Short mmCIF file of C-alpha atoms and ligand atoms in Angstrom, two decimals:
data_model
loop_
_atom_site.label_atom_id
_atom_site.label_comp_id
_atom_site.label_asym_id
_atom_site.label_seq_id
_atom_site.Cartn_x
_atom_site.Cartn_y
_atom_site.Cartn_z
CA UNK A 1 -14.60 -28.32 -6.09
CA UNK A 2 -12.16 -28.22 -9.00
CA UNK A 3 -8.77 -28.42 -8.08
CA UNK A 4 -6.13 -26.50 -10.18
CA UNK A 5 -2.73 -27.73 -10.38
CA UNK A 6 0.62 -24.87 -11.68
CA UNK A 7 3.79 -26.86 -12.46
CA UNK A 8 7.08 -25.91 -14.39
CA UNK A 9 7.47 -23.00 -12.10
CA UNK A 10 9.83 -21.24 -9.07
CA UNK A 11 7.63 -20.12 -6.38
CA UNK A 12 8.63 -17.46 -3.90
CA UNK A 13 6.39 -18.23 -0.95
CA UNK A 14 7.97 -15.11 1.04
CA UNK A 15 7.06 -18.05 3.78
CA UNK A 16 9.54 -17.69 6.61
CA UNK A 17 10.71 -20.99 7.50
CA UNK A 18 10.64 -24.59 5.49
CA UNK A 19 8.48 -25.01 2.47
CA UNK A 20 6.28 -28.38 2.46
CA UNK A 21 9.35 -29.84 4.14
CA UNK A 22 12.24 -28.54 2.39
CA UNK A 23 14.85 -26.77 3.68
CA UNK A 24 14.29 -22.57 4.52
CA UNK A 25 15.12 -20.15 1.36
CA UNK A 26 15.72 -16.65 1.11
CA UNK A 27 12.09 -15.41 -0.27
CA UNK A 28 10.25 -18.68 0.48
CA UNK A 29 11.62 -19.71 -2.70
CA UNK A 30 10.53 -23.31 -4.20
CA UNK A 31 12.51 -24.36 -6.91
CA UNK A 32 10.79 -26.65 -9.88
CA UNK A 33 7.97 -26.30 -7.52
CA UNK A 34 3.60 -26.92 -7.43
CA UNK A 35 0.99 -25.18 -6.33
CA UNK A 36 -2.57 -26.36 -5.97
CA UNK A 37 -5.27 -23.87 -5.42
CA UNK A 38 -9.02 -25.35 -4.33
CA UNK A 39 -11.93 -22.34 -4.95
CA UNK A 40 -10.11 -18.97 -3.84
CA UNK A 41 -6.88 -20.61 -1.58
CA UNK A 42 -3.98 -22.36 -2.18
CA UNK A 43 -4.28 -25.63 -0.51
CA UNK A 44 -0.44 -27.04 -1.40
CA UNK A 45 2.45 -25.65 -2.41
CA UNK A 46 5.91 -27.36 -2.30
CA UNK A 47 8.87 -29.11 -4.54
CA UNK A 48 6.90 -30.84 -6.91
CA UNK A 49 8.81 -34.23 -6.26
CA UNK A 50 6.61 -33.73 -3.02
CA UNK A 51 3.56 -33.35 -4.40
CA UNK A 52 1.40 -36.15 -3.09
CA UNK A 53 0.23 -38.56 -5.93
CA UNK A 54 -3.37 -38.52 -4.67
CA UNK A 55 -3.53 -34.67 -4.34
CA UNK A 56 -2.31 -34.68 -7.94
CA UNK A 57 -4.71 -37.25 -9.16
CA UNK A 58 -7.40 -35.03 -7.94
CA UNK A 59 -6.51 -31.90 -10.03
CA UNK A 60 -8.52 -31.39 -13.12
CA UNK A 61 -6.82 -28.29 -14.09
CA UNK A 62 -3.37 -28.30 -15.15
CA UNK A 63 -1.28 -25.56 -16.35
CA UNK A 64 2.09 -25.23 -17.12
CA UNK A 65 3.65 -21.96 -15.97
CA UNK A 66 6.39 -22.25 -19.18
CA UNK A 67 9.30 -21.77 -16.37
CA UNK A 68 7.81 -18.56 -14.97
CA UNK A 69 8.73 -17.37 -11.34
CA UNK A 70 5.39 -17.20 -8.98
CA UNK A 71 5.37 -14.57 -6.31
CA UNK A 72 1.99 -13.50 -4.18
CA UNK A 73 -0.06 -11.05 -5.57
CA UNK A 74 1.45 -7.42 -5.00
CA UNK A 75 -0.34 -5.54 -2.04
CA UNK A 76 0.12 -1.73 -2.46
CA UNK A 77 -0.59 -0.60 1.31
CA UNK A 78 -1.00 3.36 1.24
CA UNK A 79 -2.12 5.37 -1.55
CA UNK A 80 -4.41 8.33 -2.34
CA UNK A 81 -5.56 6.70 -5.85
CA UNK A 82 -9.32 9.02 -5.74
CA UNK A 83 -8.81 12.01 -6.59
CA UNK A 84 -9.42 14.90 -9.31
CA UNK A 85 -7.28 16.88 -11.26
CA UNK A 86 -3.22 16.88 -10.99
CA UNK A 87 -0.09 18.97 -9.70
CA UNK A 88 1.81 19.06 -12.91
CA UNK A 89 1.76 22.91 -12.47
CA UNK A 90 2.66 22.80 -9.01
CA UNK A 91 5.65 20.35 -9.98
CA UNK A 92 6.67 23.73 -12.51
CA UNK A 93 6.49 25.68 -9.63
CA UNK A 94 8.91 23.42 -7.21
CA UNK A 95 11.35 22.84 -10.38
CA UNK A 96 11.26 27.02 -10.20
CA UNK A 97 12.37 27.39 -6.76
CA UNK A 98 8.99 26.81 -4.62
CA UNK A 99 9.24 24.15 -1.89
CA UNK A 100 6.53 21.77 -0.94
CA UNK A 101 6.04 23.40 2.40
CA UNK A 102 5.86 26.77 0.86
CA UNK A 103 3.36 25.60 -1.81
CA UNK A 104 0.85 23.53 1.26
CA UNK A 105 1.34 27.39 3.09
CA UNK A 106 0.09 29.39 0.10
CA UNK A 107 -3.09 27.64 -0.04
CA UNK A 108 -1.55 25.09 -2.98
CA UNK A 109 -0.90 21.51 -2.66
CA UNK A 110 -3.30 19.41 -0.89
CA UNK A 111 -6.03 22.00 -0.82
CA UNK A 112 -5.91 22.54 -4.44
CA UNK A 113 -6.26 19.04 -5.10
CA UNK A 114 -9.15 19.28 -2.43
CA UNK A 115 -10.75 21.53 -4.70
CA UNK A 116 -10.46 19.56 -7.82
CA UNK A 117 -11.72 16.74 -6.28
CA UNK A 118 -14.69 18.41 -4.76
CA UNK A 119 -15.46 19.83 -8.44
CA UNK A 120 -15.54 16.05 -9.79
CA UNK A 121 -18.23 14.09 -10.00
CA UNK A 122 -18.40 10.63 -9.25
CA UNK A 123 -17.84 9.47 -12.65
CA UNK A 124 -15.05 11.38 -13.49
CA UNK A 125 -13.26 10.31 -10.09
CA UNK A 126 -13.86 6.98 -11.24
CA UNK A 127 -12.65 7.71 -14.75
CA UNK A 128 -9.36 8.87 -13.35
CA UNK A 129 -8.86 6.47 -10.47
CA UNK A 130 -9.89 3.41 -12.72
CA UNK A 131 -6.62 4.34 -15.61
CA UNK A 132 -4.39 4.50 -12.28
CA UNK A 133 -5.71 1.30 -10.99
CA UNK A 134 -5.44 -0.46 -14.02
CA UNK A 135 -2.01 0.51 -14.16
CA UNK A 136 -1.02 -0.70 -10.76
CA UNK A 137 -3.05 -3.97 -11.72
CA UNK A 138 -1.04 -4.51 -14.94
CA UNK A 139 2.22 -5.04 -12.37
CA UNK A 140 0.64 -7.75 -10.63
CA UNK A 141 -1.16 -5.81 -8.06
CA UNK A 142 -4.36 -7.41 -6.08
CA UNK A 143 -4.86 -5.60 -2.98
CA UNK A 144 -4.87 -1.81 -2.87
CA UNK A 145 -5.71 0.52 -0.18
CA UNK A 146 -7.31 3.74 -0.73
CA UNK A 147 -7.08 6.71 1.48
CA UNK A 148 -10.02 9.52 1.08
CA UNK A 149 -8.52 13.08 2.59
CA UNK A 150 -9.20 14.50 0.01
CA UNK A 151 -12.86 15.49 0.46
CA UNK A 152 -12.36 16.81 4.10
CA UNK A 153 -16.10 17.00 4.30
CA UNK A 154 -18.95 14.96 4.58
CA UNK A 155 -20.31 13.95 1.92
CA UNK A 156 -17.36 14.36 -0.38
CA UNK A 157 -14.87 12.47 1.94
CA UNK A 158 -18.54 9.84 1.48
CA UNK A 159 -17.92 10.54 -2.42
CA UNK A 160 -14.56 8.80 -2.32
CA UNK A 161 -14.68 6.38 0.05
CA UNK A 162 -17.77 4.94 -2.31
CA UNK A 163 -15.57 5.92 -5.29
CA UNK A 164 -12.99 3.88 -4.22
CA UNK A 165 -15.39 0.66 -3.03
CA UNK A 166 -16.60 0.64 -6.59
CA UNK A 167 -13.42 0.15 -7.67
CA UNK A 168 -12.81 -2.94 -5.63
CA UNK A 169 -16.73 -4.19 -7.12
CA UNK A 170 -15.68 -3.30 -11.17
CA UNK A 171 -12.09 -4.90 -11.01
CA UNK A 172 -10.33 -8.46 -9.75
CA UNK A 173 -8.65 -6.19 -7.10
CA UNK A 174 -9.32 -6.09 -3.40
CA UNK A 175 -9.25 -2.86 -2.40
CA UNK A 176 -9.22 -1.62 1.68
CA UNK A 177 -10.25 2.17 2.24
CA UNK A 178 -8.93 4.04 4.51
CA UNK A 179 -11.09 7.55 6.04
CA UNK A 180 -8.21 10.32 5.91
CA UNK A 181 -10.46 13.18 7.39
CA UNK A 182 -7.60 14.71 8.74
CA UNK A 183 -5.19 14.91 6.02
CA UNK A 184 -5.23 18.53 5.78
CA UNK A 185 -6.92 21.60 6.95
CA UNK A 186 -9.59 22.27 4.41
CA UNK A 187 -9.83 26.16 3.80
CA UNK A 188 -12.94 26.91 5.54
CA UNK A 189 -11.74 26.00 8.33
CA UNK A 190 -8.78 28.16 8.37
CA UNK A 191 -7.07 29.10 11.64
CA UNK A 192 -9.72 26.41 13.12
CA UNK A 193 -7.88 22.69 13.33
CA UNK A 194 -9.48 21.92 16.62
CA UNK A 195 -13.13 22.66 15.01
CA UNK A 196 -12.30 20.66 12.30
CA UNK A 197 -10.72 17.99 14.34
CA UNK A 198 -14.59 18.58 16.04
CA UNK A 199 -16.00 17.40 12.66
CA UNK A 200 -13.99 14.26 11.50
CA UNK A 201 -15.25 13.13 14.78
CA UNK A 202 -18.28 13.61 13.37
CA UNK A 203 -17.73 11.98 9.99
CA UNK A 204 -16.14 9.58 11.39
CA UNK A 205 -18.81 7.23 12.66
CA UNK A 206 -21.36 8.25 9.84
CA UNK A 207 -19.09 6.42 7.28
CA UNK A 208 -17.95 3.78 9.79
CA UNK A 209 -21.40 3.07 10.22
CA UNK A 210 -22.00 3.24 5.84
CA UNK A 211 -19.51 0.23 5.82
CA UNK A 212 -16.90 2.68 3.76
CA UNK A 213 -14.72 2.33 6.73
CA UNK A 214 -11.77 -0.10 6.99
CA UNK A 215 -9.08 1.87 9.35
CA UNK A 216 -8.13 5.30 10.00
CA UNK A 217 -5.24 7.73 9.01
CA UNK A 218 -4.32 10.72 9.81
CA UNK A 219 -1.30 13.57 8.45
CA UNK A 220 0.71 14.22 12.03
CA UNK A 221 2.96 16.97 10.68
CA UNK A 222 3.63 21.00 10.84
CA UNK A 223 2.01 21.28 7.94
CA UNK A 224 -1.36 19.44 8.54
CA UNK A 225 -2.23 17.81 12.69
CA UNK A 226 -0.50 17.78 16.23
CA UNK A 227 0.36 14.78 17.86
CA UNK A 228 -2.31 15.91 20.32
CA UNK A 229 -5.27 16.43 17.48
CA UNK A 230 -4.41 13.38 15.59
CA UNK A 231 -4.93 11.58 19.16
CA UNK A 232 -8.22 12.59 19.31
CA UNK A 233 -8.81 10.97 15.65
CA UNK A 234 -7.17 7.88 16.85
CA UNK A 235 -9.04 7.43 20.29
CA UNK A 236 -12.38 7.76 18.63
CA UNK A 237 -10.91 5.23 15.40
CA UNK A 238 -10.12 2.75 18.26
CA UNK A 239 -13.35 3.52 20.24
CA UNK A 240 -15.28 2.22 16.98
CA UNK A 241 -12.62 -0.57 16.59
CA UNK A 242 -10.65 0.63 13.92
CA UNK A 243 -6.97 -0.17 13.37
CA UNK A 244 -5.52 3.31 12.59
CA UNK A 245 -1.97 4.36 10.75
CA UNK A 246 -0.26 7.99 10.61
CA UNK A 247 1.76 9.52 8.19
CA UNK A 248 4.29 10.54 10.40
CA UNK A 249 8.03 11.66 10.68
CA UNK A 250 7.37 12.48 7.01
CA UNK A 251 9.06 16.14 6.85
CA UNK A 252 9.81 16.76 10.63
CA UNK A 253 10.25 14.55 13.55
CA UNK A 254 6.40 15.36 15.96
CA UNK A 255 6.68 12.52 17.62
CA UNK A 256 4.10 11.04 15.83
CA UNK A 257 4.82 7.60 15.18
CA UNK A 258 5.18 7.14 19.31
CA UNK A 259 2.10 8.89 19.90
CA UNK A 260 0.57 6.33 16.98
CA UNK A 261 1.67 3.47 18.75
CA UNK A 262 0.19 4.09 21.88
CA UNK A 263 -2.88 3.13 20.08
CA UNK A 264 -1.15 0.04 18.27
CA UNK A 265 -1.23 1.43 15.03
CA UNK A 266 -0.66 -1.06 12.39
CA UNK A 267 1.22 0.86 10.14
CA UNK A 268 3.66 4.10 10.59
CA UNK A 269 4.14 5.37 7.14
CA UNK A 270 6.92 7.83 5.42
CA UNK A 271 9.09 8.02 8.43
CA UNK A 272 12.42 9.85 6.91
CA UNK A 273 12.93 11.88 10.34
CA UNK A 274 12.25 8.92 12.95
CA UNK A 275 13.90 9.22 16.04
CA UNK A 276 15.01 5.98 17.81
CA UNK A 277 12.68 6.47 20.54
CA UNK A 278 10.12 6.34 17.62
CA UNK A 279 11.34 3.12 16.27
CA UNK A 280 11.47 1.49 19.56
CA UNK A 281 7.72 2.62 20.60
CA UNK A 282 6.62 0.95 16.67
CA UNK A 283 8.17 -1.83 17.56
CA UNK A 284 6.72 -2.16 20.67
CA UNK A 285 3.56 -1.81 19.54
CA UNK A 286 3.88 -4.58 16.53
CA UNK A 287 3.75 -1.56 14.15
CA UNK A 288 4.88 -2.33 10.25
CA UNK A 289 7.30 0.83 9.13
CA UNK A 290 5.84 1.75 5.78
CA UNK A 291 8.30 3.22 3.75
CA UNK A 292 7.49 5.58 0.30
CA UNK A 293 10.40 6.40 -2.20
CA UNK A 294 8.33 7.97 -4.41
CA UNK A 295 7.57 10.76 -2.45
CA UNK A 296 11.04 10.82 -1.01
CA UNK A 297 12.08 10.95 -4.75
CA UNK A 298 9.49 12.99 -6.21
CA UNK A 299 9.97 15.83 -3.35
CA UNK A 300 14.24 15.42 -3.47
CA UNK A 301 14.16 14.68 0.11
CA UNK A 302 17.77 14.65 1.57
CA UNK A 303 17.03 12.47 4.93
CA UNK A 304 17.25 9.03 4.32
CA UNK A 305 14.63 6.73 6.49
CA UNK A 306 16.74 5.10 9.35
CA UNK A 307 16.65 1.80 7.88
CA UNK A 308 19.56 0.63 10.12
CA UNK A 309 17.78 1.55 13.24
CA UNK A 310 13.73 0.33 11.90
CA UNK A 311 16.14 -3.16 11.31
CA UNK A 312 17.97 -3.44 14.76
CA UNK A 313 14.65 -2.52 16.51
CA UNK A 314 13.29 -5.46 14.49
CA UNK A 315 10.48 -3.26 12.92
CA UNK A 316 8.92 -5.14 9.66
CA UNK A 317 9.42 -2.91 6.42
CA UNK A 318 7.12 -2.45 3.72
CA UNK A 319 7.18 -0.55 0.40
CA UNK A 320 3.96 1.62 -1.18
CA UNK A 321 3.82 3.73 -3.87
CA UNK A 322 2.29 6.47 -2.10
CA UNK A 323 0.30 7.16 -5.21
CA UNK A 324 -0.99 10.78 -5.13
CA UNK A 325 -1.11 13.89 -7.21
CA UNK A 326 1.15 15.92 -5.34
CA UNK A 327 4.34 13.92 -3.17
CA UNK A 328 4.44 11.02 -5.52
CA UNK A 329 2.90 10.79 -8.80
CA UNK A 330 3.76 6.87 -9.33
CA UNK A 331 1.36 3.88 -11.10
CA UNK A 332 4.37 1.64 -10.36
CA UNK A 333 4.96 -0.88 -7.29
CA UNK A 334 7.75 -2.45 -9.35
CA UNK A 335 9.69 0.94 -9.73
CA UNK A 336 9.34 1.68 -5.88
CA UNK A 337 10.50 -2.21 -5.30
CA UNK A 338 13.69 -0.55 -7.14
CA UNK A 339 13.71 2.69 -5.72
CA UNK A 340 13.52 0.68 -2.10
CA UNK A 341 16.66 -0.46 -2.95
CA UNK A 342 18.49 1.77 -5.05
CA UNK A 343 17.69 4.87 -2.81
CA UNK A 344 17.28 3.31 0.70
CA UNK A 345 19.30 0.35 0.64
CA UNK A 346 17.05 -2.20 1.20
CA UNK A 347 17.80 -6.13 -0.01
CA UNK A 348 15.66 -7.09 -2.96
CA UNK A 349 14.29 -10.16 -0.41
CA UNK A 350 13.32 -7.28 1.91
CA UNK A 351 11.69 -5.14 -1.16
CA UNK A 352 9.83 -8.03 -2.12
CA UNK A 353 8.23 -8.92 1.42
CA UNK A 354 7.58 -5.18 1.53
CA UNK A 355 4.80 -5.36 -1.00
CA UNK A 356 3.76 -8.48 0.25
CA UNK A 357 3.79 -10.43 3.49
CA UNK A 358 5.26 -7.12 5.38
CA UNK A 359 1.99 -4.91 2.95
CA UNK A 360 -0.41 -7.12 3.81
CA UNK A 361 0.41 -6.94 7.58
CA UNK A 362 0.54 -3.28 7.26
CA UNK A 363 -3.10 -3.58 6.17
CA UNK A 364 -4.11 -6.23 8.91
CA UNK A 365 -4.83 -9.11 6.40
CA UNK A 366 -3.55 -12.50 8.02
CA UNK A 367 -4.81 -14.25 4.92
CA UNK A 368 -2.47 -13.31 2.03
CA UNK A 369 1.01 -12.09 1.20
CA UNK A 370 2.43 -15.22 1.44
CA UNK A 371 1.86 -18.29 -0.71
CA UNK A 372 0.60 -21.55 1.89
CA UNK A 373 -2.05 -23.18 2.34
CA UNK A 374 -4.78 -21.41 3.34
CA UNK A 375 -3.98 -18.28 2.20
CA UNK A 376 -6.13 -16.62 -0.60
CA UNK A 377 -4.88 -17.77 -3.88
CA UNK A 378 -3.63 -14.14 -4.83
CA UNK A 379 -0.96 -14.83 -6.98
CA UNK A 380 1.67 -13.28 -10.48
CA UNK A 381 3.68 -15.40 -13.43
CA UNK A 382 6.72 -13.37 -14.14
CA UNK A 383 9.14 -14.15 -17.12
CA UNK A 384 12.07 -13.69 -14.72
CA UNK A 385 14.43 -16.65 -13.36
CA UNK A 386 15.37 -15.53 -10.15
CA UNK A 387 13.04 -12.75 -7.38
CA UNK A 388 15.83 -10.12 -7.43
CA UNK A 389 15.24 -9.21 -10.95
CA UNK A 390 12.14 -8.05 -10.24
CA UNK A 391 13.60 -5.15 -8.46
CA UNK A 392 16.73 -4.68 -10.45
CA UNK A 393 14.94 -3.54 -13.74
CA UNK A 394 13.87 -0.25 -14.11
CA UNK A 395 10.49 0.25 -16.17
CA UNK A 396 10.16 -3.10 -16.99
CA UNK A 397 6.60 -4.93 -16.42
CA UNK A 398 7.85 -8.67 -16.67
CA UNK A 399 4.24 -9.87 -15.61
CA UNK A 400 2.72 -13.02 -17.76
CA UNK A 401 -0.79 -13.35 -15.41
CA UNK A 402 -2.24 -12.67 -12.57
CA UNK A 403 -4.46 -15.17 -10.53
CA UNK A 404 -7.04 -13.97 -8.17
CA UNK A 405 -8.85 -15.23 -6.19
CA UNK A 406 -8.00 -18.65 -7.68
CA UNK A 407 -8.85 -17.41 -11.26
CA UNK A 408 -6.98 -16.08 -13.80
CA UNK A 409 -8.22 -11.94 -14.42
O1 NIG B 501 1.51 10.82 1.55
N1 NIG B 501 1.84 13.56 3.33
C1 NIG B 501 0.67 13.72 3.14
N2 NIG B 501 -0.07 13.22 2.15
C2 NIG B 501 0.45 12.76 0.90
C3 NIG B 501 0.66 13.86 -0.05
C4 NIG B 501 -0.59 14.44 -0.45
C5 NIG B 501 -0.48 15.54 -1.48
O2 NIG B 501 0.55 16.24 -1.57
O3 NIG B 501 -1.48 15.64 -2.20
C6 NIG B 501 1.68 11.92 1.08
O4 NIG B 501 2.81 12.33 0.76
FE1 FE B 502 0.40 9.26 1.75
#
């Protein structure tokens, strides 16, 4: 197999301890480093002094990388990127007074995007989803997960799920799907959760069993599930296998993350109104804290995350964009890298592992966010000197290339 050999570059592993030998760096970071790829995975990366001669004799394929910084490809963890229509009005109505809550009570928000999406057909979802893909893509993105929950019936929550695989099949992007049945209470169910709780146990296995299935989320809040009805989702996720995450904590504090990782929950996502009881459970339970500042900007929430008490608890951190029509509007990982820190005071080192060693654990994938060997060779050329710029600019795309899986997209 061809071997491909990058030189003239600074590589931020995000690896943990020593590179190939050389002393531990904050981000993994290789100065005037190599990186040799074999087929899809990086089988060396290092100083380039260290390079071995006959490793480097083997490589037919040499590029320079012009002095460009290397990081792992982007993983954006938790978004809603299928669906139809938008919430530009609703947006009007919040800047007029309106809160979110109010808007989800009055039969707005989620359920009118429900509708729009149920209206669409399956090449206009694609239409739409493909421009916001392609956006997140032209930041350096490579794996993307896609919730449904927008369907909140059979064959339309089917309609996503398979909108969102062919996604993954048209583009050099990996993309995860997630079944969000119970994101919301769809309107013919009203006044009926527990019936409808009755049917995502229902749709549940049918997609599973489609292959559309990769793990399971559910909305634990006032607004949308109980602790004790999201439960049922999860036991029957687990039952089948499934990893399962929660939005939880996002606008209240349920309980939910706890409850989530009594059933190990990779991922606890939003999180503004954990308690520390909450934090402690995640942590026991090995469960990433995924944190959105879009939709804690987009929504002008006041309650910060408790960063301070995720850290002490030793709960990993990572950063999504939350992209969706009506809590956070955002194509950009690189603006929420900024907003991490900006609005909730995380390093740039931690922003960066956010979006990918800390994403792709989020996800469950043991085989990228970090540049080794043996990890998939997922990886972005940025015309920046040093990782923190990456999050200190604001609307910049500094992106040269993106490799992946071994070959430049
Ligand atoms: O992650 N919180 C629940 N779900 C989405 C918002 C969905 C919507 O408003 O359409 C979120 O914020
Ligand atoms: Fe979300």
């Amino acid at each position: 197999m061809t071997l491909k050999l990058w030189t003239h570059c600074n590589v931020a592993t995000l690896q943990a301890g020593t590179v190939a030998g050389a002393p531990a760096q904050p981000y993994g970071l290789v100065d005037d480093a190599a990186l040799v790829v074999e087929g899809a995975t990086v089988l060396w990366v290092g100083p380039r002094a260290q390079l071995p001669p006959q490793l480097e004799a083997r490589c037919t394929q040499r590029f320079d990388a012009g002095g460009a910084l290397i990081t792992p490809g982007l993983i954006d963890c938790h978004t809603h990127l299928v669906y139809g229509g938008d919430r530009a009005a609703e947006f009007e109505l919040r800047l007029n007074g309106a809160s979110y809550e109010d808007i989800a009570r009055s039969g707005g928000g989620i359920t009118s995007t429900v509708q729009a999406t149920r209206a669409a057909t399956p090449e206009a979802l694609t239409t739409q989803s493909t421009r916001r893909l392609k956006q997140l893509m032209a930041e350096g993105v490579t794996t993307v997960e896609i919730k449904s929950g927008y369907g909140l019936a059979l064959e339309q929550e089917r309609k996503c799920l398979q909108v969102a695989r062919g996604l993954g099949q048209r583009h050099a992007v990996d993309i995860r799907t997630t079944f969000l049945g119970a994101h919301a209470l769809p309107p013919e169910f009203a006044g009926r959760a527990d019936d409808y709780i009755d049917l995502v146990l229902l749709m549940l296995p049918a997609l599973h069993g489609e292959g559309l299935v990769d793990a399971v989320d559910a909305f634990c809040e006032r607004i949308a599930f109980s602790p004790a009805q999201t439960a049922r989702v999860f036991a029957a996720a687990r039952a089948l296998g499934l990893p399962v995450k929660l939005h939880a904590e996002q606008l209240s504090d349920s309980g939910g993350a706890a409850m989530a990782a009594g059933f190990a929950a990779t991922s606890c996502d939003h999180l503004e109104w954990l308690s520390d009881a909450g934090a402690a459970a995640m942590a026991a339970a090995g469960s990433v804290a995924v944190l959105l500042p879009g939709a804690f900007y987009f929504l002008r929430e006041t309650k910060l995350p408790p960063v301070e008490i995720l850290r002490r608890h030793g709960v990993p951190i990572a950063i999504s964009t939350d992209s969706n029509p009506g809590s956070s509007p955002c194509t950009s990982l690189l603006l929420m890298l900024n907003m991490a820190c900006t609005l909730f005071r995380l390093t740039p080192e931690e922003a960066l592992a956010g979006v990918t060693r800390v994403a792709a654990q989020a996800l469950g994938l043991k085989d990228r966010g970090v540049l080794a060997p043996g990890m998939r060779a997922d990886f972005v050329l940025w015309d920046v000197q040093r990782p923190a710029q990456l999050a200190y600019a604001l609307g910049a795309n500094p992106a040269i290339q993106t490799i992946f899986n071994g070959e430049a997209r």
